[in-house]
Tab-separated table of C-alpha atoms in Angstrom:
chain	number	residue	atom	x	y	z
A	4	MET	CA	46.521	14.898	-0.958
A	5	LEU	CA	44.156	17.782	-0.234
A	6	HIS	CA	43.425	18.778	3.354
A	7	ALA	CA	40.174	20.322	4.576
A	8	ARG	CA	38.930	21.323	8.031
A	9	LEU	CA	35.273	21.560	9.061
A	10	THR	CA	33.410	22.476	12.233
A	11	LEU	CA	29.946	21.273	13.276
A	12	ASP	CA	28.049	22.925	16.113
A	13	PRO	CA	24.376	22.204	16.963
A	14	ALA	CA	24.066	25.781	18.249
A	15	ARG	CA	24.525	27.021	14.663
A	16	SER	CA	21.429	25.590	13.035
A	17	VAL	CA	19.947	26.744	9.717
A	18	GLY	CA	16.455	25.377	10.176
A	19	PRO	CA	14.470	22.146	10.278
A	20	VAL	CA	14.945	19.727	7.392
A	21	SER	CA	11.505	19.250	5.847
A	22	ARG	CA	10.711	15.719	4.705
A	23	ARG	CA	9.298	17.338	1.573
A	24	LEU	CA	12.867	18.105	0.478
A	25	PHE	CA	12.979	14.491	-0.699
A	26	GLY	CA	10.199	14.733	-3.222
A	27	ALA	CA	10.170	13.593	-6.827
A	28	PHE	CA	8.351	14.402	-10.031
A	29	VAL	CA	6.361	12.244	-12.457
A	30	GLU	CA	5.304	13.713	-15.780
A	31	HIS	CA	3.491	12.130	-18.704
A	32	MET	CA	6.723	12.189	-20.694
A	33	GLY	CA	8.478	9.334	-22.462
A	34	ARG	CA	8.389	6.069	-20.520
A	35	GLY	CA	7.994	7.691	-17.125
A	36	VAL	CA	4.403	6.514	-16.614
A	37	TYR	CA	3.702	3.941	-19.325
A	38	GLY	CA	6.465	1.358	-19.170
A	39	GLY	CA	7.854	3.013	-16.065
A	40	ILE	CA	5.560	2.827	-13.079
A	41	HIS	CA	2.750	1.179	-15.071
A	42	GLU	CA	3.178	-1.931	-17.230
A	43	PRO	CA	0.221	-4.333	-16.863
A	44	ALA	CA	1.909	-7.126	-18.845
A	45	HIS	CA	5.083	-7.094	-16.738
A	46	PRO	CA	5.748	-10.232	-14.642
A	47	THR	CA	5.778	-8.160	-11.436
A	48	ALA	CA	2.634	-6.123	-12.233
A	49	ASP	CA	0.006	-5.985	-9.506
A	50	ALA	CA	-3.758	-6.062	-10.030
A	51	ASP	CA	-3.707	-2.367	-10.985
A	52	GLY	CA	-0.955	-2.811	-13.580
A	53	PHE	CA	1.794	-1.185	-11.497
A	54	ARG	CA	5.238	-2.764	-11.440
A	55	ARG	CA	5.980	-4.079	-7.969
A	56	ASP	CA	9.728	-4.085	-8.615
A	57	VAL	CA	9.506	-0.335	-9.300
A	58	ILE	CA	7.320	0.217	-6.236
A	59	ASP	CA	9.962	-1.477	-4.075
A	60	LEU	CA	12.717	0.744	-5.474
A	61	VAL	CA	10.673	3.936	-5.057
A	62	LYS	CA	10.068	3.027	-1.416
A	63	GLU	CA	13.779	2.343	-0.959
A	64	LEU	CA	14.559	5.710	-2.555
A	65	GLY	CA	12.684	7.429	0.277
A	66	VAL	CA	10.474	9.697	-1.817
A	67	THR	CA	8.041	11.742	0.272
A	68	THR	CA	6.063	13.816	-2.250
A	69	VAL	CA	5.499	13.526	-5.990
A	70	ARG	CA	4.661	16.456	-8.253
A	71	TYR	CA	2.211	15.399	-11.020
A	72	PRO	CA	1.237	15.377	-13.935
A	73	GLY	CA	3.806	17.894	-15.157
A	74	GLY	CA	5.858	19.666	-16.138
A	75	ASN	CA	5.330	20.925	-19.645
A	76	PHE	CA	2.622	18.302	-20.161
A	77	VAL	CA	0.256	20.032	-17.738
A	78	SER	CA	-0.118	23.148	-19.891
A	79	GLY	CA	-2.105	21.148	-22.448
A	80	PHE	CA	-3.758	18.746	-20.015
A	81	ARG	CA	-7.525	18.418	-19.571
A	82	TRP	CA	-7.907	16.765	-16.173
A	83	GLU	CA	-11.370	15.463	-17.043
A	84	ASP	CA	-9.727	13.146	-19.611
A	85	SER	CA	-7.979	11.285	-16.793
A	86	VAL	CA	-11.000	10.205	-14.736
A	87	GLY	CA	-13.958	7.904	-15.282
A	88	PRO	CA	-14.061	4.514	-17.041
A	89	ARG	CA	-10.809	3.869	-18.877
A	90	SER	CA	-12.651	2.652	-21.959
A	91	GLU	CA	-14.310	6.058	-22.281
A	92	ARG	CA	-11.224	8.222	-21.787
A	93	PRO	CA	-10.167	10.137	-24.907
A	94	VAL	CA	-6.811	9.685	-26.563
A	95	ARG	CA	-5.088	13.062	-26.915
A	96	LEU	CA	-1.993	14.625	-28.420
A	97	ASN	CA	0.759	15.324	-25.899
A	98	LEU	CA	2.045	18.524	-27.474
A	99	ALA	CA	4.817	19.005	-24.931
A	100	TRP	CA	6.605	15.806	-25.996
A	101	HIS	CA	5.088	15.130	-29.440
A	102	SER	CA	3.565	11.829	-28.412
A	103	THR	CA	0.168	10.249	-27.803
A	104	GLU	CA	-1.482	10.298	-24.394
A	105	THR	CA	-3.880	7.397	-23.821
A	106	ASN	CA	-5.043	8.587	-20.388
A	107	GLU	CA	-4.928	4.992	-19.174
A	108	VAL	CA	-3.248	6.281	-16.014
A	109	GLY	CA	-5.024	9.275	-14.539
A	110	LEU	CA	-5.741	10.939	-11.240
A	111	HIS	CA	-7.340	7.916	-9.535
A	112	GLU	CA	-4.696	5.473	-10.687
A	113	PHE	CA	-1.807	7.728	-9.795
A	114	ALA	CA	-3.232	8.462	-6.355
A	115	SER	CA	-3.566	4.720	-5.700
A	116	TRP	CA	0.061	4.229	-6.776
A	117	LEU	CA	1.170	6.939	-4.350
A	118	GLU	CA	-0.553	5.040	-1.550
A	119	LYS	CA	1.495	1.975	-2.486
A	120	VAL	CA	4.770	3.936	-2.231
A	121	ASP	CA	3.635	5.991	0.787
A	122	ALA	CA	4.085	9.407	-0.822
A	123	GLU	CA	2.063	12.623	-0.919
A	124	LEU	CA	0.489	14.023	-4.085
A	125	MET	CA	1.550	17.510	-5.221
A	126	LEU	CA	-0.860	18.440	-8.009
A	127	ALA	CA	-0.276	20.937	-10.809
A	128	VAL	CA	-3.119	22.782	-12.514
A	129	ASN	CA	-3.161	23.919	-16.126
A	130	LEU	CA	-2.864	27.691	-16.358
A	131	GLY	CA	-1.374	27.539	-19.844
A	132	THR	CA	-4.405	26.687	-21.971
A	133	ARG	CA	-7.046	26.696	-19.216
A	134	GLY	CA	-7.788	28.859	-16.215
A	135	ILE	CA	-9.482	29.564	-12.902
A	136	LEU	CA	-12.730	27.672	-13.490
A	137	GLU	CA	-10.985	24.460	-14.518
A	138	ALA	CA	-8.685	24.700	-11.492
A	139	LEU	CA	-11.726	25.128	-9.236
A	140	ASP	CA	-13.406	22.131	-10.853
A	141	LEU	CA	-10.363	19.957	-10.245
A	142	LEU	CA	-10.180	21.073	-6.608
A	143	GLU	CA	-13.871	20.312	-6.107
A	144	TYR	CA	-13.469	16.894	-7.711
A	145	ALA	CA	-10.369	16.064	-5.700
A	146	ASN	CA	-11.045	17.488	-2.250
A	147	VAL	CA	-14.747	18.122	-1.566
A	148	PRO	CA	-16.069	15.132	0.405
A	149	SER	CA	-19.521	14.800	-1.182
A	150	GLY	CA	-22.755	16.534	-2.115
A	151	THR	CA	-21.673	18.470	-5.228
A	152	ALA	CA	-21.771	17.402	-8.861
A	153	LEU	CA	-18.033	16.878	-9.171
A	154	ALA	CA	-17.565	15.315	-5.734
A	155	GLU	CA	-20.367	12.859	-6.506
A	156	GLN	CA	-18.744	12.147	-9.874
A	157	ARG	CA	-15.526	11.194	-8.053
A	158	ILE	CA	-17.499	8.896	-5.778
A	159	ARG	CA	-19.158	7.221	-8.768
A	160	ASN	CA	-15.704	6.803	-10.260
A	161	GLY	CA	-14.702	4.689	-7.273
A	162	ARG	CA	-13.160	7.102	-4.777
A	163	THR	CA	-15.443	7.595	-1.769
A	164	GLN	CA	-12.949	9.558	0.294
A	165	PRO	CA	-11.505	12.778	-1.174
A	166	PHE	CA	-7.912	12.826	-2.381
A	167	ASP	CA	-7.249	15.690	0.050
A	168	VAL	CA	-4.427	17.193	-2.012
A	169	ARG	CA	-2.687	19.874	0.058
A	170	MET	CA	-0.011	21.247	-2.287
A	171	TRP	CA	-1.037	22.779	-5.619
A	172	CYS	CA	1.207	24.224	-8.330
A	173	LEU	CA	-0.314	27.166	-10.195
A	174	GLY	CA	0.825	26.242	-13.692
A	175	ASN	CA	4.298	25.333	-14.895
A	176	GLU	CA	7.209	27.388	-16.280
A	177	MET	CA	4.906	30.078	-17.586
A	178	ASP	CA	7.904	32.215	-18.615
A	179	GLY	CA	9.174	29.590	-21.072
A	180	PRO	CA	8.702	30.126	-24.833
A	181	TRP	CA	8.331	26.325	-25.128
A	182	GLN	CA	5.315	26.406	-22.792
A	183	LEU	CA	1.792	26.268	-24.167
A	184	GLY	CA	0.218	29.546	-23.097
A	185	GLN	CA	3.422	31.399	-22.210
A	186	ILE	CA	2.548	34.795	-20.765
A	187	SER	CA	4.327	37.793	-19.274
A	188	ALA	CA	5.241	38.079	-15.620
A	189	GLU	CA	2.639	40.817	-15.201
A	190	ASP	CA	-0.151	38.684	-16.643
A	191	TYR	CA	0.930	35.520	-14.856
A	192	GLY	CA	1.232	37.270	-11.498
A	193	LYS	CA	-2.334	38.538	-11.819
A	194	LEU	CA	-3.584	35.104	-12.955
A	195	ALA	CA	-1.795	33.313	-10.127
A	196	SER	CA	-3.247	35.749	-7.602
A	197	ARG	CA	-6.790	35.360	-8.913
A	198	THR	CA	-6.498	31.574	-9.097
A	199	ALA	CA	-5.086	31.351	-5.576
A	200	LYS	CA	-7.869	33.514	-4.172
A	201	ALA	CA	-10.480	31.370	-5.902
A	202	LEU	CA	-8.978	28.081	-4.674
A	203	ARG	CA	-8.830	29.419	-1.116
A	204	GLN	CA	-12.558	30.177	-1.251
A	205	VAL	CA	-12.994	26.404	-1.437
A	206	ASP	CA	-10.219	25.521	1.018
A	207	PRO	CA	-8.307	28.308	2.784
A	208	ASP	CA	-5.690	25.870	4.096
A	209	LEU	CA	-4.231	24.835	0.731
A	210	GLU	CA	-0.488	25.284	0.142
A	211	LEU	CA	0.004	27.073	-3.173
A	212	VAL	CA	3.091	27.340	-5.376
A	213	ALA	CA	3.548	30.167	-7.865
A	214	CYS	CA	5.797	29.688	-10.887
A	215	GLY	CA	9.211	31.235	-10.556
A	216	SER	CA	11.640	31.392	-13.455
A	217	SER	CA	12.062	28.134	-15.325
A	218	GLY	CA	15.804	28.547	-14.879
A	219	ALA	CA	18.372	31.005	-13.584
A	220	GLY	CA	19.599	31.470	-17.153
A	221	MET	CA	16.312	32.953	-18.345
A	222	PRO	CA	16.730	36.571	-19.500
A	223	THR	CA	13.892	37.621	-17.179
A	224	PHE	CA	15.242	35.786	-14.110
A	225	GLY	CA	14.912	37.898	-10.981
A	226	GLU	CA	12.600	40.425	-12.566
A	227	TRP	CA	10.079	37.624	-13.230
A	228	GLU	CA	10.052	36.694	-9.543
A	229	ARG	CA	9.765	40.322	-8.464
A	230	VAL	CA	6.817	41.080	-10.735
A	231	VAL	CA	4.963	37.813	-10.059
A	232	LEU	CA	5.284	38.201	-6.306
A	233	SER	CA	4.316	41.853	-6.428
A	234	HIS	CA	0.877	40.540	-7.456
A	235	ALA	CA	0.681	37.165	-5.706
A	236	TYR	CA	2.801	37.539	-2.551
A	237	ASP	CA	-0.150	37.549	-0.162
A	238	ASP	CA	-1.910	34.687	-1.954
A	239	VAL	CA	0.730	31.952	-2.278
A	240	ASP	CA	3.023	30.067	0.067
A	241	PHE	CA	5.897	29.174	-2.273
A	242	ILE	CA	7.751	30.461	-5.314
A	243	SER	CA	9.237	27.690	-7.447
A	244	CYS	CA	12.798	27.152	-8.674
A	245	HIS	CA	13.758	24.843	-11.552
A	246	ALA	CA	17.356	23.914	-12.384
A	247	TYR	CA	19.019	21.280	-14.542
A	248	TYR	CA	22.721	20.668	-14.924
A	249	GLU	CA	24.842	18.944	-17.575
A	250	GLU	CA	28.492	18.634	-18.447
A	251	LYS	CA	29.267	20.860	-21.407
A	252	ASP	CA	32.143	20.477	-23.851
A	253	GLY	CA	34.033	18.103	-21.584
A	254	ASP	CA	34.331	20.672	-18.785
A	255	LEU	CA	34.058	18.239	-15.868
A	256	ASP	CA	35.461	20.712	-13.319
A	257	SER	CA	32.633	23.183	-13.936
A	258	PHE	CA	30.041	20.420	-13.939
A	259	LEU	CA	31.215	19.063	-10.592
A	260	ALA	CA	30.772	22.567	-9.140
A	261	SER	CA	27.133	22.863	-10.273
A	262	ALA	CA	25.861	23.132	-6.699
A	263	THR	CA	27.504	26.535	-6.391
A	264	ALA	CA	25.010	27.693	-9.023
A	265	THR	CA	22.208	26.123	-6.941
A	266	ASP	CA	23.365	28.123	-3.916
A	267	HIS	CA	23.387	31.356	-5.909
A	268	PHE	CA	19.984	30.608	-7.479
A	269	ILE	CA	18.334	30.024	-4.106
A	270	GLU	CA	19.938	33.043	-2.465
A	271	THR	CA	18.927	35.329	-5.331
A	272	VAL	CA	15.291	34.180	-5.220
A	273	VAL	CA	15.216	34.541	-1.426
A	274	ALA	CA	16.599	38.086	-1.683
A	275	THR	CA	14.034	39.004	-4.341
A	276	ALA	CA	11.140	37.536	-2.370
A	277	ASP	CA	12.263	39.288	0.800
A	278	HIS	CA	12.530	42.573	-1.099
A	279	VAL	CA	8.934	42.234	-2.273
A	280	GLY	CA	7.837	41.359	1.253
A	281	SER	CA	9.620	44.409	2.628
A	282	VAL	CA	8.078	46.706	0.027
A	283	ARG	CA	4.653	45.326	0.955
A	284	ARG	CA	5.500	45.709	4.668
A	285	SER	CA	4.521	42.075	5.095
A	286	SER	CA	5.500	39.889	8.033
A	287	LYS	CA	5.013	36.806	5.851
A	288	ARG	CA	8.035	34.790	4.713
A	289	MET	CA	7.964	33.259	1.233
A	290	ASP	CA	9.324	29.711	1.038
A	291	ILE	CA	10.863	28.033	-2.010
A	292	SER	CA	9.620	24.921	-3.734
A	293	PHE	CA	12.594	23.645	-5.750
A	294	ASP	CA	10.193	21.414	-7.609
A	295	GLU	CA	12.291	20.501	-10.649
A	296	TRP	CA	15.973	19.714	-10.371
A	297	ASN	CA	18.402	17.101	-11.633
A	298	VAL	CA	21.230	16.368	-14.015
A	299	TRP	CA	19.636	16.433	-17.454
A	300	TYR	CA	21.348	16.516	-20.815
A	301	ALA	CA	18.501	18.652	-22.120
A	302	SER	CA	20.506	19.924	-25.080
A	303	ARG	CA	20.025	16.501	-26.680
A	304	VAL	CA	16.234	16.298	-26.381
A	305	GLN	CA	14.711	18.249	-29.251
A	306	SER	CA	16.747	16.509	-31.951
A	307	GLY	CA	15.311	13.164	-30.820
A	308	LEU	CA	11.625	14.089	-30.793
A	309	PRO	CA	9.325	13.230	-33.729
A	310	LYS	CA	8.267	16.219	-35.772
A	311	ARG	CA	5.780	14.966	-38.404
A	312	ILE	CA	2.062	15.563	-37.954
A	313	ASP	CA	1.383	11.857	-38.542
A	314	ASP	CA	3.964	10.588	-36.037
A	315	TRP	CA	2.766	10.645	-32.403
A	316	PRO	CA	4.165	7.546	-30.693
A	317	VAL	CA	2.875	6.241	-27.368
A	318	ALA	CA	5.488	6.473	-24.602
A	319	PRO	CA	8.624	6.854	-26.754
A	320	ALA	CA	11.997	6.664	-25.022
A	321	ILE	CA	12.984	10.248	-24.100
A	322	SER	CA	15.918	11.388	-21.960
A	323	GLU	CA	16.740	7.992	-20.490
A	324	GLU	CA	20.059	9.215	-19.162
A	325	PRO	CA	22.502	6.422	-18.228
A	326	TYR	CA	23.894	8.522	-15.329
A	327	THR	CA	27.512	8.250	-14.348
A	328	VAL	CA	29.522	8.551	-11.154
A	329	ALA	CA	30.088	12.237	-11.939
A	330	ASP	CA	26.344	12.754	-12.426
A	331	ALA	CA	25.676	11.127	-9.046
A	332	VAL	CA	28.255	13.330	-7.319
A	333	VAL	CA	26.501	16.413	-8.709
A	334	VAL	CA	23.074	15.120	-7.644
A	335	GLY	CA	24.386	14.483	-4.131
A	336	ASN	CA	25.952	17.933	-4.058
A	337	VAL	CA	22.730	19.666	-5.152
A	338	LEU	CA	20.910	17.869	-2.341
A	339	MET	CA	23.544	19.301	-0.016
A	340	SER	CA	22.728	22.783	-1.295
A	341	LEU	CA	19.030	22.236	-0.574
A	342	ILE	CA	19.878	21.139	2.973
A	343	ARG	CA	22.111	24.184	3.470
A	344	HIS	CA	19.077	26.353	2.677
A	345	ALA	CA	16.546	24.340	4.678
A	346	ASP	CA	15.252	27.485	6.350
A	347	ARG	CA	13.746	28.611	3.018
A	348	VAL	CA	13.691	25.565	0.735
A	349	THR	CA	10.957	23.513	2.367
A	350	SER	CA	9.840	21.486	-0.655
A	351	ALA	CA	11.774	20.008	-3.565
A	352	SER	CA	11.152	17.514	-6.360
A	353	MET	CA	13.894	15.642	-8.175
A	354	ALA	CA	12.823	15.322	-11.786
A	355	GLN	CA	11.937	12.651	-12.602
A	356	LEU	CA	11.413	9.245	-10.978
A	357	VAL	CA	11.463	6.307	-13.421
A	358	ASN	CA	13.207	6.029	-16.826
A	359	VAL	CA	12.979	9.727	-17.790
A	360	ILE	CA	15.978	11.606	-16.287
A	361	ALA	CA	15.457	9.230	-13.409
A	362	PRO	CA	17.290	7.375	-10.627
A	363	ILE	CA	15.376	4.199	-11.500
A	364	ALA	CA	15.510	2.342	-14.815
A	365	ALA	CA	12.765	-0.110	-15.821
A	366	GLU	CA	13.197	-2.262	-18.917
A	367	PRO	CA	10.044	-3.355	-20.796
A	368	GLN	CA	9.261	-6.910	-19.648
A	369	GLY	CA	12.650	-6.839	-17.960
A	370	PRO	CA	14.392	-5.819	-14.745
A	371	ALA	CA	14.406	-2.541	-12.862
A	372	TRP	CA	17.612	-1.263	-11.334
A	373	ARG	CA	19.211	1.643	-9.525
A	374	LYS	CA	21.108	4.205	-11.557
A	375	SER	CA	24.059	5.969	-9.960
A	376	THR	CA	21.951	8.947	-8.870
A	377	PHE	CA	19.713	6.656	-6.819
A	378	PHE	CA	22.315	6.222	-4.098
A	379	PRO	CA	22.973	9.794	-2.892
A	380	PHE	CA	19.251	10.571	-2.932
A	381	ALA	CA	18.215	7.436	-1.012
A	382	THR	CA	20.997	7.833	1.548
A	383	THR	CA	20.382	11.538	2.123
A	384	SER	CA	16.648	10.941	2.504
A	385	ARG	CA	17.387	8.248	5.089
A	386	LEU	CA	20.022	10.114	7.108
A	387	ALA	CA	19.161	13.840	6.912
A	388	ARG	CA	16.987	14.364	9.988
A	389	GLY	CA	16.394	17.101	12.501
A	390	VAL	CA	17.927	20.450	11.637
A	391	ALA	CA	20.459	21.556	9.047
A	392	LEU	CA	23.689	22.948	10.489
A	393	HIS	CA	25.944	25.725	9.276
A	394	VAL	CA	29.210	24.068	8.247
A	395	ASP	CA	32.426	26.065	8.299
A	396	VAL	CA	34.645	24.674	5.524
A	397	ASP	CA	38.324	25.502	5.192
A	398	ALA	CA	39.438	23.834	1.967
A	399	PRO	CA	41.633	24.616	-1.032
A	400	SER	CA	39.934	26.005	-4.126
A	401	HIS	CA	40.439	25.768	-7.846
A	402	VAL	CA	39.200	27.928	-10.705
A	403	THR	CA	36.454	26.669	-13.018
A	404	ALA	CA	35.520	28.166	-16.356
A	405	GLU	CA	31.831	28.481	-15.480
A	406	HIS	CA	31.785	29.237	-11.742
A	407	GLY	CA	35.147	30.857	-11.031
A	408	ALA	CA	36.973	29.779	-7.865
A	409	VAL	CA	35.179	27.013	-5.958
A	410	PRO	CA	36.260	24.895	-2.963
A	411	LEU	CA	37.389	21.390	-3.861
A	412	VAL	CA	35.635	19.975	-0.791
A	413	ASP	CA	32.004	20.793	-0.090
A	414	ALA	CA	29.860	19.773	2.888
A	415	ALA	CA	26.416	19.836	4.473
A	416	ALA	CA	25.277	18.455	7.804
A	417	THR	CA	22.193	17.710	9.865
A	418	ALA	CA	21.656	16.925	13.546
A	419	ASP	CA	18.806	15.239	15.364
A	420	VAL	CA	19.724	16.101	18.935
A	421	ASP	CA	16.796	14.241	20.482
A	422	ALA	CA	17.842	11.024	18.734
A	423	GLY	CA	21.531	11.621	19.433
A	424	MET	CA	22.359	11.376	15.717
A	425	ALA	CA	24.042	13.561	13.137
A	426	ALA	CA	24.865	13.179	9.468
A	427	LEU	CA	27.618	14.720	7.365
A	428	PHE	CA	27.561	14.825	3.579
A	429	LEU	CA	30.791	15.478	1.671
A	430	VAL	CA	31.940	15.940	-1.908
A	431	ASN	CA	35.462	15.886	-3.305
A	432	ARG	CA	35.435	17.769	-6.605
A	433	SER	CA	39.083	17.116	-7.449
A	434	GLN	CA	39.590	14.806	-10.410
A	435	VAL	CA	43.019	13.651	-9.275
A	436	GLU	CA	43.603	14.083	-5.536
A	437	GLU	CA	42.227	12.430	-2.449
A	438	ALA	CA	40.983	14.763	0.277
A	439	GLU	CA	41.723	14.206	3.949
A	440	VAL	CA	38.982	15.922	5.947
A	441	SER	CA	39.113	16.595	9.685
A	442	VAL	CA	35.875	17.654	11.358
A	443	ASP	CA	35.538	19.205	14.795
A	444	VAL	CA	32.480	17.406	16.197
A	445	SER	CA	33.235	18.058	19.872
A	446	ALA	CA	30.167	20.286	20.301
A	447	LEU	CA	27.986	17.406	19.103
A	448	GLY	CA	29.399	14.959	21.610
A	449	VAL	CA	29.995	12.387	18.868
A	450	SER	CA	31.497	9.100	19.971
A	451	THR	CA	30.802	6.671	17.114
A	452	VAL	CA	30.779	6.481	13.330
A	453	GLU	CA	27.605	4.493	12.701
A	454	GLU	CA	28.305	4.149	8.988
A	455	ALA	CA	30.369	5.819	6.308
A	456	LEU	CA	29.473	5.284	2.661
A	457	THR	CA	31.215	6.590	-0.447
A	458	LEU	CA	30.224	6.654	-4.098
A	459	SER	CA	33.272	6.820	-6.373
A	460	ASP	CA	35.046	4.960	-9.143
A	461	PRO	CA	38.397	5.244	-10.919
A	462	ASP	CA	36.298	6.063	-13.997
A	463	PRO	CA	34.052	9.073	-13.281
A	464	TYR	CA	31.957	8.084	-16.312
A	465	ALA	CA	31.181	4.576	-15.072
A	466	ALA	CA	27.438	3.808	-15.064
A	467	ASN	CA	25.025	1.010	-14.232
A	468	THR	CA	23.346	-0.910	-17.036
A	469	SER	CA	20.919	-3.822	-17.309
A	470	GLU	CA	23.928	-6.078	-17.903
A	471	ARG	CA	25.900	-4.597	-14.966
A	472	PRO	CA	23.293	-3.096	-12.609
A	473	ALA	CA	25.740	-2.966	-9.684
A	474	ARG	CA	28.726	-1.445	-11.499
A	475	VAL	CA	28.318	1.786	-9.521
A	476	GLY	CA	27.126	2.008	-5.949
A	477	LEU	CA	27.937	2.885	-2.370
A	478	ARG	CA	30.883	1.230	-0.695
A	479	PRO	CA	31.857	1.346	2.990
A	480	ASN	CA	34.450	4.042	3.625
A	481	LEU	CA	36.907	2.344	5.972
A	482	ARG	CA	38.894	5.557	6.401
A	483	ALA	CA	36.353	7.300	8.644
A	484	THR	CA	37.191	7.380	12.344
A	485	VAL	CA	36.331	9.569	15.325
A	486	ALA	CA	38.483	10.202	18.390
A	487	ASP	CA	38.874	13.046	20.875
A	488	GLY	CA	36.092	15.097	19.327
A	489	THR	CA	37.492	14.932	15.792
A	490	LEU	CA	36.143	12.986	12.830
A	491	ARG	CA	38.682	12.105	10.150
A	492	VAL	CA	37.595	10.811	6.759
A	493	THR	CA	39.396	10.423	3.437
A	494	LEU	CA	37.512	11.167	0.211
A	495	PRO	CA	38.526	9.675	-3.159
A	496	PRO	CA	38.625	11.958	-6.216
A	497	VAL	CA	35.213	12.750	-7.764
A	498	SER	CA	33.251	11.280	-4.886
A	499	TRP	CA	30.215	11.731	-2.682
A	500	THR	CA	30.264	10.520	0.920
A	501	ALA	CA	27.742	10.224	3.752
A	502	VAL	CA	28.786	9.726	7.363
A	503	SER	CA	26.270	8.869	10.090
A	504	LEU	CA	27.399	9.838	13.592
A	505	ARG	CA	26.140	8.939	17.054
């Protein structure tokens, strides 16, 4: 058995845990929208065609914001196609995912769905194939109360009150060669700055997100952020991070340590942003919007997409990952990394929400169920309140091929002192050994374990399916006790655990 020692102290806080950390992402990709959130012929569909079983699961998941409508899709998107009478909306090619976009679900419909799930809209504008004027038009349509051509058009289209979208993404992954309209950091930084200035002439209180690198593995990573922010630092509030993780060549040890790469990614972007701020002699602090992240077996995608010019299916199945116990442990661990950096990561979006690389599966005309990754996200969203705490971890390490030496036990914690509650999140990365963890909680004055939940299985590749939707889930951890200012909890191999403390 492994042994690890931790210390929690409310005096050593990182920063407040923003509710926006528990955001998600919906793109017009695969069956994420059509057949995911929207299926008018489904037995549970409401009057607007949205699946009520999916709505219930999204609410249970605890999602706070949703980034929309992309993603790669947005760089070819004409927002005007998605408003007005459905019968008059044009059918378009979705070049990002070689499929057909019917525009049956657009801005109005998606905003009404967000009201049903009690989440905030985070809207992306197309800076790939369009530009400043189109972004201004969308802002006028969405946020101006009345009296202008586009505001009155929105009212005629059935929305009297403005959408009042506060967070806006200035394009998507503009460094990516797969992106329609890919441009250099120099050109994008100038475009982002000009677009931000223009949008603020309409509403100076918008929260704007500039595109960071589309991944830490990009050859321009770091330099992209530096150049973009050298132009746009004074004009935007966030720089974005995107990261996806997958097990490669059977290397489970490296995969389970993916969150160490998240830590490094965040800290590198923070250092770069702070460097630019220092050079500019600015007192402003740049926050991070980690607005795409998840486990995604992206290496499998391109081989499955249609390629013929006469083959553009509507809502084909793309990246419907089954998600295993190991995948869920990594998802939980990445969330822990975001919490550890709560002073700078103040917005995040797990990509995506339903069917496509998603915690929720929805069968056509059939049931919806929770995939393994649902559980760490929902539990963390529910328990992580107040401020994030620095956690001192003394644990044995092992060497991974991808990340070098990493601790076998990882941890993050939050404390809501006013409510008298704290939460501890733990991962055991060992494939073979249990971990006995002792935690000094004396400074928190903890007296009770409210609940202790663990996700694990003897088979790290176990997954939920429509036939066995409860194969993987959270189970009470009966080996969590607190006495004399010390919490003791035992972690199974390849596991994620949440402990709520009073």
